[in-house]
mmCIF file of C-alpha atoms in Angstrom:
data_model
loop_
_atom_site.group_PDB
_atom_site.id
_atom_site.type_symbol
_atom_site.label_atom_id
_atom_site.label_comp_id
_atom_site.label_asym_id
_atom_site.label_seq_id
_atom_site.Cartn_x
_atom_site.Cartn_y
_atom_site.Cartn_z
ATOM 1 C CA MET A 1 -59.529 -32.486 -63.112
ATOM 2 C CA THR A 2 -58.702 -31.679 -59.469
ATOM 3 C CA CYS A 3 -61.706 -31.555 -57.140
ATOM 4 C CA SER A 4 -62.331 -28.426 -55.108
ATOM 5 C CA PRO A 5 -61.001 -28.524 -51.514
ATOM 6 C CA ARG A 6 -63.441 -29.503 -48.766
ATOM 7 C CA VAL A 7 -63.063 -27.284 -45.692
ATOM 8 C CA VAL A 8 -64.102 -27.227 -42.033
ATOM 9 C CA ILE A 9 -64.101 -23.806 -40.327
ATOM 10 C CA ALA A 10 -63.548 -23.816 -36.536
ATOM 11 C CA ASP A 11 -63.925 -20.463 -34.779
ATOM 12 C CA ASP A 12 -65.996 -19.336 -31.805
ATOM 13 C CA GLN A 13 -66.958 -16.086 -33.546
ATOM 14 C CA ALA A 14 -69.981 -16.459 -35.809
ATOM 15 C CA LEU A 15 -68.992 -13.417 -37.845
ATOM 16 C CA VAL A 16 -65.607 -14.937 -38.680
ATOM 17 C CA ARG A 17 -67.145 -18.250 -39.686
ATOM 18 C CA THR A 18 -69.784 -16.568 -41.846
ATOM 19 C CA GLY A 19 -67.272 -14.303 -43.539
ATOM 20 C CA PHE A 20 -64.849 -17.120 -44.305
ATOM 21 C CA ARG A 21 -67.665 -19.342 -45.600
ATOM 22 C CA MET A 22 -68.856 -16.611 -47.963
ATOM 23 C CA ILE A 23 -65.338 -16.005 -49.277
ATOM 24 C CA LEU A 24 -64.589 -19.687 -49.844
ATOM 25 C CA THR A 25 -67.917 -20.676 -51.376
ATOM 26 C CA ALA A 26 -67.768 -17.694 -53.734
ATOM 27 C CA ASP A 27 -64.560 -19.204 -55.113
ATOM 28 C CA GLY A 28 -66.060 -22.674 -55.476
ATOM 29 C CA ILE A 29 -64.574 -24.150 -52.295
ATOM 30 C CA ASP A 30 -66.947 -26.419 -50.380
ATOM 31 C CA VAL A 31 -67.343 -25.644 -46.646
ATOM 32 C CA VAL A 32 -68.575 -28.983 -45.295
ATOM 33 C CA ALA A 33 -68.937 -28.025 -41.615
ATOM 34 C CA GLU A 34 -68.485 -25.293 -39.025
ATOM 35 C CA ALA A 35 -67.441 -25.631 -35.380
ATOM 36 C CA THR A 36 -67.596 -23.233 -32.437
ATOM 37 C CA ASN A 37 -64.961 -24.966 -30.292
ATOM 38 C CA GLY A 38 -62.203 -27.541 -30.522
ATOM 39 C CA THR A 39 -64.379 -30.480 -29.506
ATOM 40 C CA GLU A 40 -66.857 -29.709 -32.266
ATOM 41 C CA ALA A 41 -63.945 -29.284 -34.689
ATOM 42 C CA VAL A 42 -62.585 -32.766 -33.947
ATOM 43 C CA ASP A 43 -66.055 -34.280 -34.338
ATOM 44 C CA ALA A 44 -66.666 -32.377 -37.578
ATOM 45 C CA VAL A 45 -63.380 -33.576 -39.073
ATOM 46 C CA ARG A 46 -64.091 -37.178 -38.180
ATOM 47 C CA ARG A 47 -67.598 -36.901 -39.622
ATOM 48 C CA THR A 48 -66.857 -35.040 -42.859
ATOM 49 C CA ARG A 49 -63.196 -35.946 -43.578
ATOM 50 C CA PRO A 50 -62.251 -32.557 -45.082
ATOM 51 C CA ASP A 51 -59.093 -31.669 -46.983
ATOM 52 C CA VAL A 52 -58.388 -28.506 -44.973
ATOM 53 C CA VAL A 53 -59.329 -27.206 -41.507
ATOM 54 C CA LEU A 54 -59.287 -23.496 -40.654
ATOM 55 C CA MET A 55 -58.626 -23.647 -36.896
ATOM 56 C CA ASP A 56 -58.880 -20.741 -34.473
ATOM 57 C CA ILE A 57 -56.120 -20.966 -31.871
ATOM 58 C CA ARG A 58 -58.239 -19.705 -28.949
ATOM 59 C CA MET A 59 -61.610 -21.407 -28.441
ATOM 60 C CA PRO A 60 -63.634 -22.629 -25.436
ATOM 61 C CA GLU A 61 -63.771 -26.233 -24.160
ATOM 62 C CA LEU A 62 -60.855 -27.417 -26.331
ATOM 63 C CA ASP A 63 -58.489 -24.888 -27.866
ATOM 64 C CA GLY A 64 -57.175 -25.030 -31.409
ATOM 65 C CA LEU A 65 -53.818 -26.462 -30.351
ATOM 66 C CA GLU A 66 -55.312 -29.478 -28.585
ATOM 67 C CA ALA A 67 -57.872 -29.928 -31.332
ATOM 68 C CA THR A 68 -55.070 -29.994 -33.922
ATOM 69 C CA ARG A 69 -53.223 -32.646 -31.926
ATOM 70 C CA HIS A 70 -56.365 -34.771 -31.710
ATOM 71 C CA ILE A 71 -57.057 -34.408 -35.418
ATOM 72 C CA LEU A 72 -53.513 -35.263 -36.523
ATOM 73 C CA THR A 73 -52.875 -38.129 -34.092
ATOM 74 C CA GLY A 74 -54.043 -41.702 -34.324
ATOM 75 C CA THR A 75 -56.196 -41.439 -37.428
ATOM 76 C CA ASP A 76 -55.933 -42.578 -41.016
ATOM 77 C CA HIS A 77 -57.304 -39.246 -42.219
ATOM 78 C CA GLU A 78 -55.049 -36.234 -41.687
ATOM 79 C CA PRO A 79 -56.374 -33.026 -43.215
ATOM 80 C CA ARG A 80 -54.161 -29.984 -43.580
ATOM 81 C CA VAL A 81 -54.694 -27.623 -40.645
ATOM 82 C CA ILE A 82 -54.319 -23.852 -41.010
ATOM 83 C CA ILE A 83 -54.131 -22.032 -37.685
ATOM 84 C CA LEU A 84 -56.077 -18.768 -37.415
ATOM 85 C CA THR A 85 -54.692 -16.151 -35.048
ATOM 86 C CA THR A 86 -55.107 -12.463 -34.308
ATOM 87 C CA PHE A 87 -51.481 -11.901 -33.399
ATOM 88 C CA ASP A 88 -48.402 -12.380 -35.565
ATOM 89 C CA LEU A 89 -45.827 -14.721 -33.964
ATOM 90 C CA ASP A 90 -48.233 -15.920 -31.274
ATOM 91 C CA ARG A 91 -46.354 -18.467 -29.128
ATOM 92 C CA TYR A 92 -49.193 -20.938 -29.595
ATOM 93 C CA VAL A 93 -48.700 -20.854 -33.348
ATOM 94 C CA TYR A 94 -45.263 -22.431 -32.933
ATOM 95 C CA ALA A 95 -46.759 -25.148 -30.736
ATOM 96 C CA ALA A 96 -49.407 -25.813 -33.375
ATOM 97 C CA LEU A 97 -46.765 -26.072 -36.102
ATOM 98 C CA SER A 98 -44.895 -28.577 -33.933
ATOM 99 C CA ALA A 99 -48.127 -30.533 -33.579
ATOM 100 C CA GLY A 100 -48.413 -30.791 -37.353
ATOM 101 C CA ALA A 101 -50.285 -27.728 -38.585
ATOM 102 C CA ALA A 102 -49.448 -26.699 -42.141
ATOM 103 C CA GLY A 103 -49.117 -22.999 -41.349
ATOM 104 C CA PHE A 104 -51.010 -20.016 -40.052
ATOM 105 C CA LEU A 105 -53.069 -17.061 -41.196
ATOM 106 C CA LEU A 106 -53.870 -13.801 -39.480
ATOM 107 C CA LYS A 107 -57.621 -13.265 -39.178
ATOM 108 C CA ASP A 108 -57.410 -9.993 -41.096
ATOM 109 C CA THR A 109 -56.107 -11.797 -44.180
ATOM 110 C CA THR A 110 -57.554 -10.719 -47.523
ATOM 111 C CA PRO A 111 -60.112 -12.895 -49.342
ATOM 112 C CA GLU A 112 -57.523 -13.617 -52.037
ATOM 113 C CA GLN A 113 -54.971 -14.739 -49.464
ATOM 114 C CA LEU A 114 -57.499 -16.973 -47.708
ATOM 115 C CA VAL A 115 -58.491 -18.751 -50.905
ATOM 116 C CA ALA A 116 -54.867 -19.101 -52.008
ATOM 117 C CA ALA A 117 -53.885 -20.501 -48.600
ATOM 118 C CA VAL A 118 -56.572 -23.197 -48.673
ATOM 119 C CA ARG A 119 -55.628 -24.274 -52.185
ATOM 120 C CA MET A 120 -51.913 -24.149 -51.390
ATOM 121 C CA VAL A 121 -51.989 -26.399 -48.331
ATOM 122 C CA ARG A 122 -54.457 -28.754 -49.994
ATOM 123 C CA SER A 123 -51.825 -29.327 -52.706
ATOM 124 C CA GLY A 124 -49.290 -30.334 -50.037
ATOM 125 C CA ASP A 125 -47.303 -27.107 -49.635
ATOM 126 C CA ALA A 126 -46.574 -25.425 -46.319
ATOM 127 C CA LEU A 127 -48.311 -22.098 -45.903
ATOM 128 C CA LEU A 128 -45.476 -20.163 -44.287
ATOM 129 C CA ALA A 129 -42.633 -18.679 -46.223
ATOM 130 C CA PRO A 130 -39.411 -20.260 -44.927
ATOM 131 C CA ALA A 131 -38.121 -16.952 -43.552
ATOM 132 C CA ILE A 132 -41.306 -16.457 -41.495
ATOM 133 C CA THR A 133 -41.137 -20.023 -40.236
ATOM 134 C CA ARG A 134 -37.536 -19.479 -39.225
ATOM 135 C CA ARG A 135 -38.498 -16.350 -37.284
ATOM 136 C CA LEU A 136 -41.131 -18.317 -35.352
ATOM 137 C CA VAL A 137 -38.745 -21.154 -34.572
ATOM 138 C CA GLU A 138 -35.916 -18.842 -33.545
ATOM 139 C CA ARG A 139 -38.200 -17.179 -31.037
ATOM 140 C CA PHE A 140 -39.748 -20.245 -29.450
ATOM 141 C CA ALA A 141 -37.907 -23.488 -30.290
ATOM 142 C CA ARG A 142 -35.345 -23.267 -27.497
ATOM 143 C CA ASN A 143 -37.528 -21.484 -24.944
ATOM 144 C CA ASP A 144 -40.838 -23.307 -24.787
ATOM 145 C CA SER A 145 -40.802 -26.462 -22.686
ATOM 146 C CA HIS A 146 -44.570 -26.889 -23.048
ATOM 147 C CA THR A 147 -44.592 -27.600 -26.772
ATOM 148 C CA THR A 148 -44.496 -31.054 -28.283
ATOM 149 C CA ALA A 149 -40.995 -31.412 -29.686
ATOM 150 C CA ILE A 150 -40.368 -33.303 -32.886
ATOM 151 C CA HIS A 151 -37.434 -35.652 -32.277
ATOM 152 C CA ARG A 152 -35.731 -37.077 -35.346
ATOM 153 C CA ASP A 153 -32.383 -38.761 -36.006
ATOM 154 C CA LEU A 154 -30.565 -36.833 -38.725
ATOM 155 C CA ALA A 155 -28.175 -39.743 -39.258
ATOM 156 C CA ALA A 156 -30.575 -41.038 -41.911
ATOM 157 C CA LEU A 157 -29.760 -38.049 -44.128
ATOM 158 C CA THR A 158 -26.939 -37.904 -46.654
ATOM 159 C CA PRO A 159 -24.392 -35.058 -46.413
ATOM 160 C CA ARG A 160 -26.132 -33.262 -49.284
ATOM 161 C CA GLU A 161 -29.531 -33.652 -47.618
ATOM 162 C CA LEU A 162 -28.125 -32.229 -44.379
ATOM 163 C CA GLU A 163 -26.827 -29.258 -46.322
ATOM 164 C CA VAL A 164 -30.201 -28.737 -48.010
ATOM 165 C CA LEU A 165 -32.007 -28.976 -44.656
ATOM 166 C CA GLN A 166 -29.688 -26.434 -43.074
ATOM 167 C CA LEU A 167 -30.143 -23.951 -45.915
ATOM 168 C CA LEU A 168 -33.888 -24.544 -45.971
ATOM 169 C CA ALA A 169 -34.043 -23.731 -42.251
ATOM 170 C CA ARG A 170 -32.135 -20.495 -42.871
ATOM 171 C CA GLY A 171 -35.042 -19.359 -45.047
ATOM 172 C CA LEU A 172 -33.998 -20.225 -48.610
ATOM 173 C CA ASN A 173 -36.766 -21.160 -51.024
ATOM 174 C CA ASN A 174 -36.327 -23.758 -53.789
ATOM 175 C CA ALA A 175 -35.027 -21.265 -56.343
ATOM 176 C CA GLU A 176 -32.501 -19.862 -53.864
ATOM 177 C CA LEU A 177 -31.433 -23.359 -52.833
ATOM 178 C CA ALA A 178 -30.896 -24.288 -56.467
ATOM 179 C CA ASP A 179 -28.801 -21.179 -57.083
ATOM 180 C CA HIS A 180 -26.743 -21.621 -53.913
ATOM 181 C CA LEU A 181 -26.033 -25.316 -54.532
ATOM 182 C CA HIS A 182 -25.699 -25.024 -58.332
ATOM 183 C CA LEU A 183 -28.509 -27.527 -58.837
ATOM 184 C CA SER A 184 -31.742 -27.533 -60.793
ATOM 185 C CA GLU A 185 -34.958 -26.743 -58.935
ATOM 186 C CA ALA A 186 -36.188 -30.238 -59.787
ATOM 187 C CA THR A 187 -33.164 -31.745 -58.032
ATOM 188 C CA VAL A 188 -33.728 -29.510 -55.011
ATOM 189 C CA LYS A 189 -37.377 -30.603 -54.829
ATOM 190 C CA THR A 190 -36.220 -34.215 -54.914
ATOM 191 C CA HIS A 191 -33.804 -33.612 -52.032
ATOM 192 C CA VAL A 192 -36.508 -31.881 -49.986
ATOM 193 C CA ALA A 193 -38.972 -34.700 -50.646
ATOM 194 C CA ARG A 194 -36.399 -37.273 -49.532
ATOM 195 C CA ILE A 195 -35.657 -35.308 -46.351
ATOM 196 C CA LEU A 196 -39.347 -35.200 -45.452
ATOM 197 C CA ALA A 197 -39.781 -38.908 -46.198
ATOM 198 C CA LYS A 198 -36.718 -40.027 -44.234
ATOM 199 C CA LEU A 199 -37.622 -37.934 -41.186
ATOM 200 C CA GLY A 200 -41.340 -38.723 -41.355
ATOM 201 C CA LEU A 201 -42.347 -35.074 -41.665
ATOM 202 C CA ARG A 202 -45.430 -33.558 -43.261
ATOM 203 C CA ASP A 203 -43.881 -30.461 -44.807
ATOM 204 C CA ARG A 204 -41.101 -27.873 -44.874
ATOM 205 C CA VAL A 205 -42.437 -26.163 -41.752
ATOM 206 C CA GLN A 206 -41.718 -29.220 -39.644
ATOM 207 C CA ALA A 207 -38.357 -29.645 -41.371
ATOM 208 C CA VAL A 208 -37.330 -26.168 -40.209
ATOM 209 C CA ILE A 209 -38.443 -26.986 -36.668
ATOM 210 C CA VAL A 210 -36.402 -30.198 -36.698
ATOM 211 C CA ALA A 211 -33.318 -28.337 -37.909
ATOM 212 C CA TYR A 212 -33.507 -26.028 -34.895
ATOM 213 C CA GLN A 213 -34.497 -28.653 -32.333
ATOM 214 C CA THR A 214 -31.629 -30.949 -33.304
ATOM 215 C CA GLY A 215 -29.088 -28.124 -33.291
ATOM 216 C CA LEU A 216 -28.347 -28.331 -37.014
ATOM 217 C CA VAL A 217 -29.308 -24.654 -37.142
ATOM 218 C CA SER A 218 -28.904 -22.338 -34.169
ATOM 219 C CA PRO A 219 -30.851 -19.136 -33.393
ATOM 220 C CA THR A 220 -27.472 -17.600 -32.469
ATOM 221 C CA GLY A 221 -26.028 -18.385 -35.892
ATOM 222 C CA ASP A 222 -23.575 -20.930 -34.450
ATOM 223 C CA ASP A 223 -24.743 -23.713 -36.765
ATOM 224 C CA THR A 224 -23.513 -27.269 -36.874
ATOM 225 C CA THR A 225 -21.457 -27.716 -40.029
ATOM 226 C CA PRO A 226 -22.718 -30.659 -42.085
ATOM 227 C CA PRO A 227 -20.182 -32.914 -43.844
ATOM 228 C CA ALA A 228 -18.857 -31.572 -47.133
ATOM 229 C CA ALA A 229 -21.215 -32.329 -49.992
ATOM 230 C CA ASP A 230 -19.479 -30.625 -52.889
ATOM 231 C CA ALA A 231 -19.034 -33.825 -54.817
ATOM 232 C CA LEU A 232 -22.585 -35.013 -54.332
ATOM 233 C CA PRO A 233 -25.416 -34.587 -56.861
#
């Protein structure tokens, strides 16, 4: 039986923290700590070792972006971080995704969506739908010199894996990838898992970012054409 997720909530607004705690605990999710700023969030994560962190992007002392970088760098415990923001497509959300966050939620999300998001990222999935991720990356990947870029050598990928990565970055989900490539969904999942492993990425969100940052996919639609993979499994 899978244990319930353990969560840290980091937000400088007491009302937000209280509301989220009530929603999560009512569904059997254990809130192990709360934090009012990024420094407290980092300390709380190190102390309680949660599965998921709900991280406000704008907080005093240390903002959510820097806190996420601290939490996901140089430690043997890397929880899944969900960024909380008031504004859709906030430029800082892209920076947080580049730093390793698993996705983002708007603060006016429904209780059902909040609970589903925590359980989803805890299981290893990325929170953003590929099309939404693509929209974020298209807007900021080429224009923000202040974000931490993810540099990866795509030479490690097979032609088929390059093709899967390109289609994934265009917003196709597993079912659509399977249909487009005439493969089973299980085979697609295997290809995606191998891409993430070879490039040292946490999830599909970072894979989309890599595809744009390396030029495999272009915001203008002038994509690099991967080698033909028709004969590959």
